């Protein structure tokens, strides 16, 4: 099922993004720079969560679903472009390719990020959903991506570099940096599938566990993978003396923490199955993406 | 009248912005960095246009007016923070104070900009206006600020550095870089004052003339002012061999072009006076801000 969503529905999400950029951008190099990072691919995990959530509630995948998922991926992509900048994480490699500023220069990379961020809100504002749904999706996205979410998480992450932070502080950083957008993906899926408030609440809870699982796995991969497997430089966290789950808990401890978050997510999926017209299979497949390969 | 709006209503706009930042920001230095640039002041010309436009139609200045004006100023402030970065215009001084990155470092300056941009959309989404009005105000703001507007204008401006561009290309850059947000200020005011489409059309036309006037005046001030008067480094355009109106038209030619745009704006104000319940006096006072002092 997840396979099928990836193969058939993700291209529609990508088409919404690319069409949007091609329709509205009036500066050629800016357009190229944004398309470069969008077309670099990546796991598309956030749009996949939106699509999976709507599907799990047996709802149709209409254009507003693809557009909302596209807007979310635009925000995620902007955050990668800005995070990779020399003043931030100073990364040369992303998704197996040179980072945006390595190809287009820092000025255009900053502007490409600004353009994708701004465009995401325009894209949602233009769906055929009711104005009330559009405003809600915009509001929650801005909250998740902004100064109470992702942007604050990134600021905390920068601050924590070359410094040892306790586990609770690390969790707070990741709730913002990666958790907020992943949680939004589940919640937006629930809104698009017209679910009632208590179901949205369960999706939010699920998103938080999946978000932490995602980050722990990401930290672990930086230790146990090769650069070729990962498509970005490995060992970066240790090099920059970053506080990570493996650094704080050891590799085995981090693996255990990952298993715990995934276990908690399982419990929420069972609750969802009882609470709603809900097909758990696709979420089981989704969770498997967050486990470490044996 | 304009004096009174400045004295009594602009502080309400500023309060909306500062309350928003204080309510939502969960990272201390990020909060300080955003507040630093917001509290640095500046002319507040964009919020003043929103307030003036609503007032000219004899409508009440309610909290949604202050919030929309605040969101617009947040977008303007983010664009200044990013434009001042070393990779962009590399400015050390802004509004008479060190630029954001000089005080908080580049990483936080980038994030403060991202946070203000994202927050602007959240702030509008939370007004008590109808969802349809909120979506429209968000959509037009994203269009004005994004890849078909301000961000594209800034990309064009960077590209034009150390290069001689013809007058038409220069105008196109400025329509994006400064014109789009100034035009939005008039249009948003019209929407907030519940004006019909043809009046909104006139406000858009007015915004375009005022936007060009603003830029020509800005270019002229860079040549004829001192750093102390202006609160930012003068002579920067010539230093970076930028194409400007004075460079292309000479100082007298630029002054004449400014007078022409202001004359066109006058004509639109007369049309507005015929078309709507409209008080022209406040717009006359507004236009005077864009003329050069004798």
Coordinates of C-alpha atoms in Angstrom, one line a residue:
Chain A
X1 CA 0.0 0.0 0.0
X2 CA 2.7 2.4 1.0
X3 CA 4.6 1.3 -2.1
X4 CA 1.7 2.2 -4.2
X5 CA 1.2 5.6 -2.6
X6 CA 4.9 6.3 -3.2
X7 CA 4.7 5.3 -6.8
X8 CA 1.4 6.8 -7.8
X9 CA 0.7 9.7 -5.5
X10 CA 4.0 11.2 -4.6
X11 CA 4.6 12.2 -8.2
X12 CA 1.4 14.2 -8.0
X13 CA 2.7 16.0 -5.0
X14 CA 5.9 16.8 -6.8
X15 CA 4.0 18.0 -9.8
X16 CA 2.0 20.5 -7.6
X17 CA 5.3 21.9 -6.3
X18 CA 7.0 22.1 -9.6
X19 CA 4.0 23.6 -11.4
X20 CA 3.7 26.2 -8.6
X21 CA 7.3 27.2 -8.9
X22 CA 7.1 27.4 -12.7
X23 CA 3.9 29.4 -12.7
X24 CA 4.9 32.0 -10.2
X25 CA 8.7 32.6 -10.2
X26 CA 9.7 35.6 -12.3
X27 CA 13.4 35.2 -11.8
X28 CA 15.2 32.5 -13.7
X29 CA 18.1 31.6 -11.4
X30 CA 15.8 31.8 -8.4
X31 CA 13.5 29.3 -10.1
X32 CA 16.5 27.0 -11.0
X33 CA 17.8 27.1 -7.5
X34 CA 14.4 26.2 -5.9
X35 CA 13.8 23.4 -8.5
X36 CA 17.3 22.0 -7.9
X37 CA 16.6 21.4 -4.2
X38 CA 13.0 20.1 -4.8
X39 CA 14.1 17.8 -7.6
X40 CA 17.1 16.5 -5.5
X41 CA 14.5 14.0 -4.2
X42 CA 14.9 12.8 -0.7
X43 CA 12.6 10.5 1.2
X44 CA 9.5 12.6 0.9
X45 CA 8.5 11.3 4.3
X46 CA 6.3 14.2 5.3
X47 CA 4.1 14.2 2.1
X48 CA 4.0 10.4 2.4
X49 CA 2.6 10.8 6.0
X50 CA -0.1 13.2 4.8
X51 CA -1.1 10.8 1.9
X52 CA -1.0 7.8 4.2
X53 CA -3.1 9.4 6.9
X54 CA -5.8 10.5 4.4
X55 CA -5.7 7.0 2.9
X56 CA -5.9 5.3 6.3
X57 CA -9.2 7.0 6.9
X58 CA -10.3 5.7 3.5
X59 CA -10.7 9.1 2.0
X60 CA -9.9 10.1 -1.6
X61 CA -6.6 11.7 -2.5
X62 CA -7.8 14.9 -4.1
X63 CA -5.7 17.8 -5.4
X64 CA -6.0 19.7 -2.1
X65 CA -4.3 16.7 -0.4
X66 CA -1.4 16.8 -2.9
X67 CA -1.2 20.6 -2.5
X68 CA -1.0 20.5 1.3
X69 CA 1.5 17.7 1.2
X70 CA 3.5 19.8 -1.4
X71 CA 3.4 22.9 0.7
X72 CA 4.8 20.9 3.7
X73 CA 7.6 19.5 1.5
X74 CA 8.4 23.0 0.3
X75 CA 8.8 24.1 4.0
X76 CA 10.9 21.1 4.7
X77 CA 13.1 21.8 1.7
X78 CA 13.6 25.5 2.6
X79 CA 14.7 24.4 6.0
X80 CA 17.3 22.1 4.6
X81 CA 18.6 24.8 2.3
X82 CA 19.0 27.3 5.2
X83 CA 20.3 24.7 7.6
X84 CA 23.1 23.7 5.1
X85 CA 24.4 27.3 4.8
X86 CA 27.9 28.1 5.9
X87 CA 26.6 30.2 8.9
X88 CA 24.5 27.2 10.0
X89 CA 25.6 23.6 9.6
X90 CA 27.9 24.3 6.7
X91 CA 27.2 21.1 4.8
X92 CA 28.5 20.5 1.3
X93 CA 26.5 17.4 0.5
X94 CA 22.7 16.8 0.7
X95 CA 20.7 14.0 -0.8
X96 CA 23.9 12.8 -2.5
X97 CA 24.4 16.2 -4.3
X98 CA 26.2 19.4 -3.6
X99 CA 24.1 21.6 -1.3
X100 CA 22.1 24.5 -2.8
X101 CA 24.6 27.3 -1.9
X102 CA 27.5 25.2 -3.3
X103 CA 25.8 25.3 -6.7
X104 CA 23.9 28.7 -6.7
X105 CA 25.9 30.7 -4.1
X106 CA 24.8 31.8 -0.7
X107 CA 22.6 34.7 -1.7
X108 CA 20.4 32.7 -4.0
X109 CA 20.3 29.8 -1.5
X110 CA 18.9 32.2 1.1
X111 CA 16.4 33.6 -1.3
X112 CA 15.4 30.1 -2.6
X113 CA 14.6 29.2 1.0
X114 CA 12.7 32.4 1.6
X115 CA 10.8 31.7 -1.7
X116 CA 9.8 28.2 -0.8
X117 CA 8.7 29.2 2.7
X118 CA 6.6 32.0 1.4
X119 CA 5.2 29.9 -1.5
X120 CA 4.1 27.1 0.8
X121 CA 1.5 29.4 2.3
X122 CA 0.4 30.7 -1.0
X123 CA 0.0 27.1 -2.3
X124 CA -2.3 26.2 0.6
X125 CA -4.3 29.4 0.3
X126 CA -5.1 28.5 -3.3
X127 CA -6.7 25.0 -2.8
X128 CA -10.4 24.4 -3.3
X129 CA -10.9 23.6 0.3
X130 CA -13.2 25.8 2.3
X131 CA -11.6 29.0 3.5
X132 CA -12.0 27.8 7.1
X133 CA -10.0 24.6 6.3
X134 CA -7.4 26.6 4.4
X135 CA -6.9 29.0 7.3
X136 CA -6.6 26.1 9.8
X137 CA -4.1 24.3 7.7
X138 CA -2.1 27.5 7.2
X139 CA -2.2 28.4 10.9
X140 CA -1.1 25.0 12.1
X141 CA 1.7 24.9 9.4
X142 CA 3.0 28.3 10.5
X143 CA 2.9 27.3 14.1
X144 CA 4.8 24.0 13.4
X145 CA 7.3 25.7 11.1
X146 CA 7.8 28.8 13.1
X147 CA 9.1 30.4 16.3
X148 CA 7.3 27.9 18.5
X149 CA 8.4 25.0 16.4
X150 CA 11.0 24.2 13.7
X151 CA 12.8 27.6 13.6
X152 CA 13.1 27.6 17.4
X153 CA 14.3 24.0 17.3
X154 CA 17.0 24.9 14.8
X155 CA 18.1 27.9 17.0
X156 CA 18.3 25.4 19.9
X157 CA 20.3 23.0 17.8
X158 CA 22.8 25.7 16.8
X159 CA 23.2 26.7 20.4
X160 CA 23.8 23.1 21.6
X161 CA 26.7 22.7 19.2
X162 CA 30.0 22.1 21.0
X163 CA 28.1 21.9 24.2
X164 CA 26.8 19.0 26.2
X165 CA 23.0 19.3 26.7
X166 CA 21.0 16.9 28.9
X167 CA 18.5 14.5 27.4
X168 CA 15.5 16.6 28.2
X169 CA 16.9 19.6 26.4
X170 CA 17.8 17.5 23.5
X171 CA 14.3 16.2 23.2
X172 CA 12.9 19.7 23.4
X173 CA 15.2 20.7 20.5
X174 CA 14.1 17.8 18.4
X175 CA 10.4 18.3 19.1
X176 CA 10.9 21.6 17.3
X177 CA 13.5 20.8 14.7
X178 CA 11.9 17.7 13.3
X179 CA 9.0 16.8 15.5
X180 CA 6.8 19.8 14.7
X181 CA 6.6 19.3 10.9
X182 CA 6.2 15.5 11.2
X183 CA 3.4 16.0 13.7
X184 CA 1.8 18.5 11.3
X185 CA 1.9 15.9 8.5
X186 CA -0.3 13.5 10.6
X187 CA -2.6 16.3 11.8
X188 CA -3.0 17.9 8.4
X189 CA -3.9 14.4 7.1
X190 CA -6.6 14.1 9.7
X191 CA -8.0 17.5 8.9
X192 CA -8.0 16.7 5.2
X193 CA -9.9 13.5 6.0
X194 CA -12.5 15.5 8.0
X195 CA -11.7 13.8 11.3
X196 CA -13.2 15.0 14.7
X197 CA -11.1 16.6 17.3
X198 CA -10.3 13.6 19.5
X199 CA -8.9 11.7 16.4
X200 CA -6.8 14.8 15.6
X201 CA -5.5 14.6 19.1
X202 CA -4.5 11.0 18.7
X203 CA -2.7 11.9 15.4
X204 CA -0.9 14.6 17.2
X205 CA 0.3 12.1 19.9
X206 CA 1.3 9.7 17.2
X207 CA 3.3 12.4 15.4
X208 CA 5.3 13.2 18.5
X209 CA 6.4 9.7 19.0
X210 CA 7.2 9.3 15.3
X211 CA 9.1 12.6 15.3
X212 CA 11.4 11.5 18.2
X213 CA 11.8 8.1 16.5
X214 CA 12.8 9.8 13.3
X215 CA 15.5 11.9 15.1
X216 CA 17.0 9.1 17.1
X217 CA 17.2 7.0 13.9
X218 CA 18.8 10.0 12.1
X219 CA 21.4 10.3 14.9
X220 CA 22.1 6.6 14.8
X221 CA 22.5 6.5 11.0
X222 CA 25.1 9.3 11.3
X223 CA 27.2 6.9 13.4
X224 CA 26.5 3.5 11.8
X225 CA 26.2 4.3 8.0
X226 CA 28.7 5.3 5.3
X227 CA 28.5 8.6 3.4
X228 CA 27.6 6.6 0.2
X229 CA 24.6 4.9 1.9
X230 CA 23.3 8.1 3.4
X231 CA 23.8 10.5 0.5
X232 CA 25.3 13.0 3.0
X233 CA 28.5 13.3 4.9
X234 CA 28.4 10.9 7.9
X235 CA 30.2 11.5 11.2
X236 CA 29.2 15.2 11.1
X237 CA 27.6 15.1 14.5
X238 CA 30.8 13.8 16.2
X239 CA 32.9 16.2 14.2
X240 CA 30.9 19.2 15.4
X241 CA 30.7 17.6 18.9
X242 CA 27.0 17.7 18.8
X243 CA 24.8 16.3 21.6
X244 CA 23.0 13.3 20.0
X245 CA 21.1 10.3 21.3
X246 CA 24.0 7.9 20.7
X247 CA 26.4 10.4 22.4
X248 CA 24.1 10.7 25.4
X249 CA 22.8 7.1 25.6
X250 CA 25.4 5.1 23.8
X251 CA 24.5 3.2 20.6
X252 CA 22.6 0.4 22.3
X253 CA 20.8 2.9 24.6
X254 CA 19.7 5.0 21.5
X255 CA 18.5 1.8 19.8
X256 CA 16.4 1.1 22.8
X257 CA 15.0 4.6 23.0
X258 CA 14.1 4.3 19.3
X259 CA 12.3 1.0 20.0
X260 CA 10.4 2.6 22.9
X261 CA 9.1 5.5 20.7
X262 CA 8.0 3.1 18.0
X263 CA 6.3 1.0 20.7
X264 CA 4.4 4.0 21.9
X265 CA 3.4 4.8 18.4
X266 CA 2.0 1.3 18.0
X267 CA -0.2 1.9 21.0
X268 CA -1.6 5.1 19.5
X269 CA -2.3 3.2 16.2
X270 CA -4.3 0.7 18.2
X271 CA -6.3 3.5 19.8
X272 CA -6.9 5.0 16.3
X273 CA -8.2 1.7 15.1
X274 CA -10.8 1.6 17.8
X275 CA -11.7 5.3 17.5
X276 CA -12.3 5.7 13.8
X277 CA -13.0 4.2 10.5
X278 CA -9.3 3.5 10.2
X279 CA -7.1 1.1 8.3
X280 CA -4.0 0.4 10.4
X281 CA -2.0 -1.5 7.8
X282 CA -0.6 1.6 6.1
X283 CA 0.6 3.1 9.4
X284 CA 2.3 -0.2 10.2
X285 CA 4.2 0.0 7.0
X286 CA 4.9 3.7 7.7
X287 CA 6.4 2.9 11.1
X288 CA 8.7 0.2 9.6
X289 CA 10.4 3.1 7.7
X290 CA 11.5 4.5 11.1
X291 CA 13.0 1.2 12.4
X292 CA 16.7 0.5 11.7
X293 CA 17.3 -2.1 9.1
X294 CA 18.7 -5.3 10.6
Chain B
X1 CA -4.4 63.2 10.7
X2 CA -1.3 61.1 9.6
X3 CA 0.4 62.5 12.7
X4 CA -2.4 61.2 14.8
X5 CA -2.3 57.8 13.2
X6 CA 1.4 57.6 13.8
X7 CA 1.1 58.6 17.4
X8 CA -1.9 56.7 18.4
X9 CA -2.3 53.7 16.1
X10 CA 1.3 52.6 15.1
X11 CA 2.0 51.7 18.8
X12 CA -0.9 49.3 18.6
X13 CA 0.6 47.7 15.5
X14 CA 3.9 47.4 17.3
X15 CA 2.2 45.9 20.4
X16 CA 0.6 43.2 18.2
X17 CA 4.0 42.2 16.8
X18 CA 5.8 42.2 20.1
X19 CA 3.0 40.4 21.9
X20 CA 3.0 37.8 19.2
X21 CA 6.8 37.2 19.4
X22 CA 6.7 37.1 23.2
X23 CA 3.7 34.7 23.2
X24 CA 5.1 32.1 20.7
X25 CA 8.9 32.2 20.7
X26 CA 10.3 29.3 22.7
X27 CA 13.9 30.2 22.2
X28 CA 15.4 33.1 24.2
X29 CA 18.1 34.4 21.8
X30 CA 15.8 33.9 18.8
X31 CA 13.2 36.1 20.6
X32 CA 15.8 38.8 21.4
X33 CA 17.1 38.8 17.9
X34 CA 13.6 39.3 16.4
X35 CA 12.7 41.9 18.9
X36 CA 15.9 43.8 18.3
X37 CA 15.1 44.3 14.6
X38 CA 11.4 45.0 15.3
X39 CA 12.2 47.5 18.0
X40 CA 14.9 49.2 15.9
X41 CA 12.0 51.3 14.6
X42 CA 12.2 52.6 11.1
X43 CA 9.6 54.6 9.3
X44 CA 6.8 52.0 9.6
X45 CA 5.6 53.2 6.2
X46 CA 3.8 49.9 5.3
X47 CA 1.7 49.7 8.4
X48 CA 1.0 53.4 8.1
X49 CA -0.3 52.9 4.6
X50 CA -2.6 50.1 5.9
X51 CA -3.9 52.3 8.7
X52 CA -4.3 55.4 6.4
X53 CA -6.2 53.4 3.8
X54 CA -8.7 52.0 6.2
X55 CA -9.1 55.5 7.8
X56 CA -9.5 57.1 4.4
X57 CA -12.6 55.0 3.9
X58 CA -13.8 56.1 7.3
X59 CA -13.7 52.7 8.8
X60 CA -12.8 51.8 12.3
X61 CA -9.2 50.7 13.1
X62 CA -10.0 47.3 14.8
X63 CA -7.5 44.8 16.0
X64 CA -7.5 42.8 12.7
X65 CA -6.3 46.0 11.0
X66 CA -3.4 46.3 13.5
X67 CA -2.6 42.6 13.1
X68 CA -2.5 42.7 9.3
X69 CA -0.4 45.8 9.4
X70 CA 1.8 44.1 12.0
X71 CA 2.2 41.0 9.8
X72 CA 3.2 43.2 6.9
X73 CA 5.9 45.0 9.0
X74 CA 7.2 41.5 10.2
X75 CA 7.6 40.5 6.5
X76 CA 9.4 43.8 5.7
X77 CA 11.7 43.4 8.8
X78 CA 12.6 39.8 7.9
X79 CA 13.5 41.0 4.4
X80 CA 15.8 43.7 5.8
X81 CA 17.5 41.2 8.1
X82 CA 18.2 38.8 5.2
X83 CA 19.1 41.6 2.8
X84 CA 21.7 42.9 5.2
X85 CA 23.5 39.5 5.5
X86 CA 27.1 39.3 4.4
X87 CA 26.1 37.0 1.4
X88 CA 23.6 39.6 0.3
X89 CA 24.1 43.4 0.7
X90 CA 26.6 43.0 3.6
X91 CA 25.4 46.0 5.5
X92 CA 26.7 46.8 9.0
X93 CA 24.3 49.6 9.9
X94 CA 20.5 49.7 9.7
X95 CA 18.1 52.2 11.2
X96 CA 21.1 53.8 12.9
X97 CA 22.1 50.6 14.7
X98 CA 24.3 47.6 14.0
X99 CA 22.5 45.1 11.7
X100 CA 21.0 42.0 13.2
X101 CA 23.8 39.6 12.2
X102 CA 26.4 42.0 13.6
X103 CA 24.8 41.7 17.0
X104 CA 23.4 38.1 17.0
X105 CA 25.6 36.4 14.4
X106 CA 24.6 35.1 11.0
X107 CA 22.9 31.9 12.0
X108 CA 20.4 33.6 14.4
X109 CA 19.9 36.5 11.9
X110 CA 18.8 33.9 9.2
X111 CA 16.5 32.2 11.7
X112 CA 15.1 35.5 13.0
X113 CA 14.2 36.3 9.4
X114 CA 12.7 32.9 8.9
X115 CA 10.7 33.2 12.1
X116 CA 9.3 36.7 11.3
X117 CA 8.3 35.5 7.8
X118 CA 6.6 32.4 9.1
X119 CA 5.0 34.3 12.0
X120 CA 3.4 36.9 9.7
X121 CA 1.2 34.2 8.2
X122 CA 0.3 32.8 11.6
X123 CA -0.6 36.3 12.9
X124 CA -3.0 37.0 10.0
X125 CA -4.5 33.5 10.4
X126 CA -5.5 34.3 14.0
X127 CA -7.4 37.5 13.4
X128 CA -11.2 37.6 14.0
X129 CA -11.9 38.3 10.4
X130 CA -13.9 35.8 8.4
X131 CA -11.9 32.8 7.1
X132 CA -12.5 34.0 3.6
X133 CA -10.9 37.4 4.3
X134 CA -8.0 35.8 6.2
X135 CA -7.2 33.5 3.3
X136 CA -7.4 36.4 0.8
X137 CA -5.1 38.6 3.0
X138 CA -2.7 35.7 3.4
X139 CA -2.7 34.8 -0.3
X140 CA -2.1 38.3 -1.5
X141 CA 0.7 38.8 1.1
X142 CA 2.4 35.5 0.1
X143 CA 2.2 36.6 -3.6
X144 CA 3.6 40.1 -2.9
X145 CA 6.4 38.8 -0.6
X146 CA 7.3 35.7 -2.6
X147 CA 8.8 34.4 -5.8
X148 CA 6.6 36.6 -8.1
X149 CA 7.3 39.6 -5.9
X150 CA 9.7 40.7 -3.3
X151 CA 12.0 37.6 -3.2
X152 CA 12.3 37.7 -7.0
X153 CA 13.0 41.4 -6.8
X154 CA 15.8 40.9 -4.4
X155 CA 17.2 38.1 -6.6
X156 CA 17.1 40.5 -9.5
X157 CA 18.8 43.2 -7.4
X158 CA 21.7 40.9 -6.5
X159 CA 22.1 39.9 -10.1
X160 CA 22.2 43.6 -11.2
X161 CA 25.1 44.4 -8.9
X162 CA 28.3 45.4 -10.7
X163 CA 26.3 45.4 -13.9
X164 CA 24.5 48.1 -15.8
X165 CA 20.9 47.3 -16.4
X166 CA 18.5 49.3 -18.5
X167 CA 15.7 51.4 -17.0
X168 CA 13.0 48.9 -17.7
X169 CA 14.8 46.1 -16.0
X170 CA 15.5 48.4 -13.0
X171 CA 11.8 49.2 -12.8
X172 CA 10.9 45.5 -12.9
X173 CA 13.4 44.7 -10.1
X174 CA 11.9 47.5 -7.9
X175 CA 8.3 46.5 -8.7
X176 CA 9.2 43.3 -6.9
X177 CA 11.7 44.4 -4.3
X178 CA 9.8 47.3 -2.8
X179 CA 6.7 47.8 -5.0
X180 CA 5.0 44.6 -4.2
X181 CA 4.8 45.0 -0.4
X182 CA 3.9 48.7 -0.7
X183 CA 1.1 47.9 -3.1
X184 CA -0.1 45.1 -0.7
X185 CA -0.4 47.8 2.0
X186 CA -2.9 49.8 0.0
X187 CA -4.8 46.7 -1.2
X188 CA -5.0 45.1 2.3
X189 CA -6.3 48.4 3.6
X190 CA -9.0 48.3 0.9
X191 CA -9.9 44.7 1.8
X192 CA -10.0 45.5 5.5
X193 CA -12.3 48.5 4.7
X194 CA -14.6 46.1 2.7
X195 CA -14.2 47.9 -0.6
X196 CA -15.5 46.5 -3.9
X197 CA -13.2 45.2 -6.6
X198 CA -12.9 48.3 -8.7
X199 CA -11.8 50.4 -5.7
X200 CA -9.2 47.6 -4.9
X201 CA -8.0 48.0 -8.5
X202 CA -7.5 51.7 -8.0
X203 CA -5.6 51.1 -4.8
X204 CA -3.4 48.6 -6.6
X205 CA -2.6 51.2 -9.2
X206 CA -1.9 53.8 -6.6
X207 CA 0.4 51.3 -4.8
X208 CA 2.5 50.8 -8.0
X209 CA 3.1 54.5 -8.4
X210 CA 3.9 55.0 -4.8
X211 CA 6.2 52.0 -4.8
X212 CA 8.3 53.4 -7.7
X213 CA 8.3 56.8 -6.1
X214 CA 9.6 55.2 -2.9
X215 CA 12.5 53.5 -4.6
X216 CA 13.5 56.6 -6.7
X217 CA 13.5 58.6 -3.5
X218 CA 15.5 55.9 -1.7
X219 CA 18.1 55.9 -4.5
X220 CA 18.3 59.7 -4.4
X221 CA 18.7 59.8 -0.6
X222 CA 21.7 57.4 -0.9
X223 CA 23.3 60.1 -3.1
X224 CA 22.3 63.4 -1.4
X225 CA 22.1 62.5 2.3
X226 CA 24.7 61.9 5.0
X227 CA 25.0 58.6 7.0
X228 CA 23.8 60.4 10.1
X229 CA 20.6 61.8 8.5
X230 CA 19.8 58.4 7.0
X231 CA 20.7 56.1 9.8
X232 CA 22.4 53.8 7.4
X233 CA 25.6 53.9 5.4
X234 CA 25.1 56.3 2.4
X235 CA 27.0 56.0 -0.9
X236 CA 26.6 52.2 -0.8
X237 CA 24.9 52.0 -4.2
X238 CA 27.8 53.8 -5.9
X239 CA 30.3 51.7 -3.9
X240 CA 28.8 48.5 -5.2
X241 CA 28.3 50.0 -8.6
X242 CA 24.6 49.4 -8.5
X243 CA 22.2 50.5 -11.2
X244 CA 20.0 53.2 -9.6
X245 CA 17.7 55.9 -10.9
X246 CA 20.3 58.7 -10.3
X247 CA 23.0 56.5 -12.1
X248 CA 20.7 56.0 -15.1
X249 CA 18.9 59.3 -15.2
X250 CA 21.2 61.7 -13.4
X251 CA 20.1 63.4 -10.2
X252 CA 17.8 65.9 -12.0
X253 CA 16.3 63.2 -14.2
X254 CA 15.7 61.0 -11.1
X255 CA 14.0 63.9 -9.3
X256 CA 11.8 64.4 -12.4
X257 CA 10.9 60.7 -12.5
X258 CA 9.9 60.9 -8.8
X259 CA 7.7 63.9 -9.5
X260 CA 6.0 62.0 -12.3
X261 CA 5.2 59.0 -10.2
X262 CA 3.8 61.2 -7.5
X263 CA 1.8 63.1 -10.1
X264 CA 0.3 59.8 -11.4
X265 CA -0.5 58.9 -7.8
X266 CA -2.4 62.2 -7.4
X267 CA -4.5 61.3 -10.4
X268 CA -5.5 58.0 -8.8
X269 CA -6.4 59.7 -5.6
X270 CA -8.7 61.9 -7.5
X271 CA -10.3 58.8 -9.1
X272 CA -10.7 57.2 -5.6
X273 CA -12.4 60.4 -4.4
X274 CA -15.0 60.1 -7.1
X275 CA -15.4 56.3 -6.8
X276 CA -15.9 55.8 -3.1
X277 CA -16.7 57.3 0.3
X278 CA -13.2 58.4 0.5
X279 CA -11.4 61.1 2.4
X280 CA -8.4 62.2 0.3
X281 CA -6.7 64.4 2.8
X282 CA -4.8 61.5 4.6
X283 CA -3.5 60.2 1.3
X284 CA -2.2 63.7 0.4
X285 CA -0.3 63.8 3.6
X286 CA 1.0 60.3 2.9
X287 CA 2.2 61.3 -0.6
X288 CA 4.1 64.2 1.0
X289 CA 6.3 61.6 2.8
X290 CA 7.6 60.3 -0.6
X291 CA 8.6 63.7 -1.9
X292 CA 12.1 65.0 -1.3
X293 CA 12.4 67.7 1.4
X294 CA 13.3 71.0 -0.1

